[in-house]
mmCIF file of C-alpha atoms in Angstrom:
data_model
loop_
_atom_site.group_PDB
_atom_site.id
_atom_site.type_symbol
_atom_site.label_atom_id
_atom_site.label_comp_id
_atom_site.label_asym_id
_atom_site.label_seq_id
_atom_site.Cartn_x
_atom_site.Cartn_y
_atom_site.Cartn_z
ATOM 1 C CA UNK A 1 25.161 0.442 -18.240
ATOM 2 C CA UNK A 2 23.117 2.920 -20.582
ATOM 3 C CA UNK A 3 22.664 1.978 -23.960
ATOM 4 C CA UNK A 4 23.357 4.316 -26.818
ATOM 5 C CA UNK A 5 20.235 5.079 -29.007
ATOM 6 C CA UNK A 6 20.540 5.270 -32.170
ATOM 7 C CA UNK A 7 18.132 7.542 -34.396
ATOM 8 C CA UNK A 8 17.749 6.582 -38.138
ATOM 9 C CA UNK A 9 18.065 9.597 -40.435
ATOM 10 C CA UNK A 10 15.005 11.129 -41.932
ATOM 11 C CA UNK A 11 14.009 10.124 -45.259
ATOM 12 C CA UNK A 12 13.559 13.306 -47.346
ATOM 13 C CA UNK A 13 9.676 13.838 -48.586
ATOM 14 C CA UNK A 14 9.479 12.859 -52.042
ATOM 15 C CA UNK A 15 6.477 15.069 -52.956
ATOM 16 C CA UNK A 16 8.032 18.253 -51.653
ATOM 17 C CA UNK A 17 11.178 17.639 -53.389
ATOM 18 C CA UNK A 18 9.640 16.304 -56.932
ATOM 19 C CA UNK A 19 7.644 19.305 -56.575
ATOM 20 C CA UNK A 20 10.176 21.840 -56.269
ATOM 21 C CA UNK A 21 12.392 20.301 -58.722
ATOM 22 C CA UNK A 22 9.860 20.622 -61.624
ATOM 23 C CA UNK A 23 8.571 24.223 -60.472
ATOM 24 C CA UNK A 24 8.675 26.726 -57.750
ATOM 25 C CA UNK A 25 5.485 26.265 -55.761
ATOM 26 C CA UNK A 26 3.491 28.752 -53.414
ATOM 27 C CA UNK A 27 0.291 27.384 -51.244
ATOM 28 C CA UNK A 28 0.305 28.978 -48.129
ATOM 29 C CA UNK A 29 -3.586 28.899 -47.341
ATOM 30 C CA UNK A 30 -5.131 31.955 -46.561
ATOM 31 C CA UNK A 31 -1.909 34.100 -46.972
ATOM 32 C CA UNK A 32 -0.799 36.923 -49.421
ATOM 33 C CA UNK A 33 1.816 35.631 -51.781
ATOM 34 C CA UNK A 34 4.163 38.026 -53.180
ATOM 35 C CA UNK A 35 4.903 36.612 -56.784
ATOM 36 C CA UNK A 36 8.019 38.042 -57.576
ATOM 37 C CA UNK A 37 9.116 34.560 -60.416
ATOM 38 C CA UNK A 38 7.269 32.957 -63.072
ATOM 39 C CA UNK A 39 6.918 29.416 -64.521
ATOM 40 C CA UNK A 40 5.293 28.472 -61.678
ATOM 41 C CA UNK A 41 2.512 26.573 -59.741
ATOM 42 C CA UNK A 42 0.248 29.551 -57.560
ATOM 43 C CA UNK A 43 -2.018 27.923 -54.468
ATOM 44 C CA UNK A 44 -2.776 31.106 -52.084
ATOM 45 C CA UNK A 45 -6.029 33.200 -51.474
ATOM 46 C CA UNK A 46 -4.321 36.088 -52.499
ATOM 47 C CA UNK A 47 -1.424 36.250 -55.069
ATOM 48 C CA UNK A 48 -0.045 39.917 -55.536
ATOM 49 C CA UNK A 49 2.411 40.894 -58.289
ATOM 50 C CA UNK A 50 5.537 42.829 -56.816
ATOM 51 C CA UNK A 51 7.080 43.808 -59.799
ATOM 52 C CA UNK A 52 6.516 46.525 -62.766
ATOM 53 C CA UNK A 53 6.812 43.505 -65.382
ATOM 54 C CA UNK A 54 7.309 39.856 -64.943
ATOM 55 C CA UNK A 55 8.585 37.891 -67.801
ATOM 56 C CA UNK A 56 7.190 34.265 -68.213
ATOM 57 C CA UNK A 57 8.760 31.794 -69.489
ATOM 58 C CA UNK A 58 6.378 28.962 -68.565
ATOM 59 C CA UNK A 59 2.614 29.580 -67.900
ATOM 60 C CA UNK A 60 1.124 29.951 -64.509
ATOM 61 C CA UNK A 61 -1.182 27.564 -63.231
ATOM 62 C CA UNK A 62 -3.561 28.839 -60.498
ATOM 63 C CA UNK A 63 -5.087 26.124 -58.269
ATOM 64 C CA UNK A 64 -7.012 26.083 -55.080
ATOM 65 C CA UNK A 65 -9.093 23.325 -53.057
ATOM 66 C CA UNK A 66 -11.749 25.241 -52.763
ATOM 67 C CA UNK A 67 -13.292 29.251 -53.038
ATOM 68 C CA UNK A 68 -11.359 31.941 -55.066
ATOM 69 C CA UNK A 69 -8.002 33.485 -55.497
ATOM 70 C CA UNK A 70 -7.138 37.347 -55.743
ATOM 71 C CA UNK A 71 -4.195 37.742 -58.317
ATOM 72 C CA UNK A 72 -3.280 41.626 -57.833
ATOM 73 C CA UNK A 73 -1.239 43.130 -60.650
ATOM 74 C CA UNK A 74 -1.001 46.174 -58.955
ATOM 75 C CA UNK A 75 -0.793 48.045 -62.350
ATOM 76 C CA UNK A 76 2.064 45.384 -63.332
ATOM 77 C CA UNK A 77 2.678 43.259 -66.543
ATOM 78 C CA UNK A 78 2.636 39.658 -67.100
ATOM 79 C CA UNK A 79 4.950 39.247 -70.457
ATOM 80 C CA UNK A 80 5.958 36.244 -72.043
ATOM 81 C CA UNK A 81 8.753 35.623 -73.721
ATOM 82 C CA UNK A 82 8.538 32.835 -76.531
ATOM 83 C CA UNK A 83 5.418 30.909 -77.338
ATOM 84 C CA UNK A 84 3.604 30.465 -74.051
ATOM 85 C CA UNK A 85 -0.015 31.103 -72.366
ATOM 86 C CA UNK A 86 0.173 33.495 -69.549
ATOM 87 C CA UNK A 87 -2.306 31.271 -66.972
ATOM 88 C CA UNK A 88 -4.343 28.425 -66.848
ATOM 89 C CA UNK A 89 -7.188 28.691 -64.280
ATOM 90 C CA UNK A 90 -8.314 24.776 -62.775
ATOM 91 C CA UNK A 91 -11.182 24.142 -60.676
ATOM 92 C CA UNK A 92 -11.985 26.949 -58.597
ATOM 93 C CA UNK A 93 -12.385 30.259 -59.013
ATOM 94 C CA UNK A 94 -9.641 32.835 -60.132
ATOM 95 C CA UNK A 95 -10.008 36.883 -59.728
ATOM 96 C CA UNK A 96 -7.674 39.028 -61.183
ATOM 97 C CA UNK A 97 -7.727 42.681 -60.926
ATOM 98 C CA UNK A 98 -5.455 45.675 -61.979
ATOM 99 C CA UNK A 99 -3.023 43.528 -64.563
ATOM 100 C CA UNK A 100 -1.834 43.775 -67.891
ATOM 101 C CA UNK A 101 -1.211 40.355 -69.874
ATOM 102 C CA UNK A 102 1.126 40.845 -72.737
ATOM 103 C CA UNK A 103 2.026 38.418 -75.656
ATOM 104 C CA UNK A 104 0.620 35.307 -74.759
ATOM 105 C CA UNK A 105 0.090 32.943 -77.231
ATOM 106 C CA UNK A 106 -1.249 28.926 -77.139
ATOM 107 C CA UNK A 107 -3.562 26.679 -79.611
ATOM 108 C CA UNK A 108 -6.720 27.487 -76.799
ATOM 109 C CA UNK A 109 -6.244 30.609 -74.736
ATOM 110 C CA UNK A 110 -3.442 32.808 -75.586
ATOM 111 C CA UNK A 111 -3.196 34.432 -72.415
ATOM 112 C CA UNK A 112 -5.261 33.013 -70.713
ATOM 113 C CA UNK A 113 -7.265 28.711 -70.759
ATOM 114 C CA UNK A 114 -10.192 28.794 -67.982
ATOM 115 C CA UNK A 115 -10.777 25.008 -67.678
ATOM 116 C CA UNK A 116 -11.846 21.936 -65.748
ATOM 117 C CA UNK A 117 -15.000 23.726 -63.931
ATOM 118 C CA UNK A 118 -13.207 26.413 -63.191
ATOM 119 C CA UNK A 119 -14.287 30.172 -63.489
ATOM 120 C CA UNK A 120 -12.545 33.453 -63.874
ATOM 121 C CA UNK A 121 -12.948 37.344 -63.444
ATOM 122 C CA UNK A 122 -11.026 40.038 -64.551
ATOM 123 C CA UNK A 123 -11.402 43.776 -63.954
ATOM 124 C CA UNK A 124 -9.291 46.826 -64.679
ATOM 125 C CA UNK A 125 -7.111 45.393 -66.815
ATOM 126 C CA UNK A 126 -5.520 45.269 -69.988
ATOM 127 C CA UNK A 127 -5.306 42.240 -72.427
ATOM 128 C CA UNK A 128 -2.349 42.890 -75.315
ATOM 129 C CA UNK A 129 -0.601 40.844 -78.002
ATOM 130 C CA UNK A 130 -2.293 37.917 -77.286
ATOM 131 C CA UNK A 131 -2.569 34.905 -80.105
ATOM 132 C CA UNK A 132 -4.294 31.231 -80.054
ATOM 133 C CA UNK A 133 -5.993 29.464 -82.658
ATOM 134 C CA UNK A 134 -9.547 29.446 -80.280
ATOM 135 C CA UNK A 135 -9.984 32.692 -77.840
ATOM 136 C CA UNK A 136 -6.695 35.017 -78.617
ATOM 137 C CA UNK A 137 -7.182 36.643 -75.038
ATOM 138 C CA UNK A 138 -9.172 34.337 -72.834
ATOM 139 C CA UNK A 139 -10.934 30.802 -73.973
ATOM 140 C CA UNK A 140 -13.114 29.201 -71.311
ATOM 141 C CA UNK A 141 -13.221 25.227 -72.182
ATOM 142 C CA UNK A 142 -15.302 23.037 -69.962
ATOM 143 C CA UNK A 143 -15.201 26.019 -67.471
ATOM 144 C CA UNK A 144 -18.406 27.256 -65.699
ATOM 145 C CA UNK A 145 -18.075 31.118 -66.059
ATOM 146 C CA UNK A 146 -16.131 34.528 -67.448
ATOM 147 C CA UNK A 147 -16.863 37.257 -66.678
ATOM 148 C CA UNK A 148 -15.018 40.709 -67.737
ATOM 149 C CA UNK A 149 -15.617 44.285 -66.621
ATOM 150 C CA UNK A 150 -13.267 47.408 -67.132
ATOM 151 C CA UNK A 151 -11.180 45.625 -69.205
ATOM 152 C CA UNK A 152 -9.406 46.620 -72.920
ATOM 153 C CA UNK A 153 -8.652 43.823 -75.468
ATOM 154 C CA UNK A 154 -6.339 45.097 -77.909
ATOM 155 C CA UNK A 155 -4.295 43.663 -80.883
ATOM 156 C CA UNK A 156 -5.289 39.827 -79.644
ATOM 157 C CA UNK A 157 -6.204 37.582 -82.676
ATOM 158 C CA UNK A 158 -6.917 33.503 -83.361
ATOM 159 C CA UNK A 159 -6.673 32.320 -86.313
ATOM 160 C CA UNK A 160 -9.894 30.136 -86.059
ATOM 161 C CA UNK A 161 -12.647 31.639 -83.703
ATOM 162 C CA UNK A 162 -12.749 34.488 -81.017
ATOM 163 C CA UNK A 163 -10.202 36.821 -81.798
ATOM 164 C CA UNK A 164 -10.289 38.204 -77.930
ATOM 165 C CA UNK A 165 -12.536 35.375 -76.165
ATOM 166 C CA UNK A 166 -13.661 32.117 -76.755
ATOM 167 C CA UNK A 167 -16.401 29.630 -75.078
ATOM 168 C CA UNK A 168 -16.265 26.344 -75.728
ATOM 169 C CA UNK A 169 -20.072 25.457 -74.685
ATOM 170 C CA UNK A 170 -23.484 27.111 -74.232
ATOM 171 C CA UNK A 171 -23.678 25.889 -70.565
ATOM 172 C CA UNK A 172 -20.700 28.303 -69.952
ATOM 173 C CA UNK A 173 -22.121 31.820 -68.625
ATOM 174 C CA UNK A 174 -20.083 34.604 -70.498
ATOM 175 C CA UNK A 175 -20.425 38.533 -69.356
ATOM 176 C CA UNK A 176 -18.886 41.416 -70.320
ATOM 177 C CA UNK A 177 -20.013 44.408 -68.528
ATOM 178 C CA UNK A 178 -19.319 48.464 -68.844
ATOM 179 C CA UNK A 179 -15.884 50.062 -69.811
ATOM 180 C CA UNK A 180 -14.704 46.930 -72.009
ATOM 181 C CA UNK A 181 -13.533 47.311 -74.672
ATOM 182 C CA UNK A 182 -12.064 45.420 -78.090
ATOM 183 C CA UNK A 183 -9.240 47.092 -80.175
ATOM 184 C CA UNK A 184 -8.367 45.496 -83.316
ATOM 185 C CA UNK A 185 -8.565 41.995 -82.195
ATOM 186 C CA UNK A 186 -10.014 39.296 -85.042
ATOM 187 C CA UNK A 187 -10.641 35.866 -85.993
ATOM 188 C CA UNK A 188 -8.466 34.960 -89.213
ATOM 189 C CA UNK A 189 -10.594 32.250 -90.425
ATOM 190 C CA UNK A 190 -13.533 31.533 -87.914
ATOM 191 C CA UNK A 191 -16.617 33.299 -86.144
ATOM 192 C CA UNK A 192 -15.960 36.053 -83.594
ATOM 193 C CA UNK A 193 -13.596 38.684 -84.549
ATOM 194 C CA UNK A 194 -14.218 39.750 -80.528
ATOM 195 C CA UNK A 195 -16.111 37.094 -78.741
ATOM 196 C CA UNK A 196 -17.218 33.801 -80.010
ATOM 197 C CA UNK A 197 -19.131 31.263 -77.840
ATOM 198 C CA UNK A 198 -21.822 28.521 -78.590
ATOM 199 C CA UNK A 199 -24.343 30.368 -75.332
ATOM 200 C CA UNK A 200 -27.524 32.229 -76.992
ATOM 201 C CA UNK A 201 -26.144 35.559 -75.547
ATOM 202 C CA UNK A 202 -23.174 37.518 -73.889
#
């Protein structure tokens, strides 16, 4: 006489789920991600934008393991709506081309906090509206570089120092190269009214 086997049920992972109950969550390694939501975690090699404007609510964090990560705007908009940074760029290296990020606003970083050894790029793109205290448009806090090329600052301000970009530390390597350019962006009350870091030069 056969005896009936019985399976237990699977136990549900707990990571997956307590992941995608606090935020929708991409990380499909070496893979093109179409981001077509916000308020998000980002974890692919290459994250393109598939709409004209995307309205954030929450900022994006970009993470990887290891190398860098293409975020294509594809001549798209990152807005946010209410008092929130755009992106926040850990450990690795982030690359973002072809994007404009609109109305950002934090205490470091408006639109966009480069931190934890991390470093970022940006080319071709536009950075508008953005507000922080330190670095309206970009502020690079134990980060390792920033560097920005083809790329218009306009109406960003903080009300402390580096009304479009701010460096935390002189062992943080800070570029700008041709075709940037700074539009009415100041420092209320600090050093900066473009760039302010502690390095020698920029």
């Amino acid at each position: 006489e056969k005896k009936e086997m019985r399976r237990s049920p699977r136990r549900p992972c707990l990571f997956h789920s307590v992941l995608l109950v606090a935020w929708p969550v991409w990380a499909l390694s070496s893979s093109v991600c179409p981001l077509r939501e916000a308020n998000g975690t980002v974890a692919c090699d290459v994250v393109e934008l598939e709409v004209a404007e995307l309205v954030v609510f929450r900022e994006l964090v970009f993470f990887q393991q290891q190398g860098e990560t293409l975020f294509r705007g594809k001549g798209g908009a990152l807005r946010a709506e209410g008092p929130t940074r755009l992106l926040r760029v850990e450990s690795f290296s982030l690359r973002v081309e072809n994007v404009t990020l609109d109305g950002g606003s934090a205490d470091v970083g408006g639109c966009v906090l480069v931190t934890n050894g991390a470093s970022f790029e940006v080319s071709s793109s536009t950075f508008r509206n953005c507000v922080a205290d330190w670095g309206g448009a970009i502020a690079a806090v134990s980060a390792t570089r920033v560097t920005i090329d083809s790329t218009l600052c306009v109406d960003t301000l903080a009300s402390l120092d580096g009304g479009a970009v701010y460096a935390s530390s002189e062992t943080i390597a800070l570029e700008t190269l041709g075709g940037t350019s700074f539009l009415r962006t100041s420092s209320a009350a600090g050093d900066g009214g473009a760039i302010a870091s502690a390095a020698a030069s920029t």
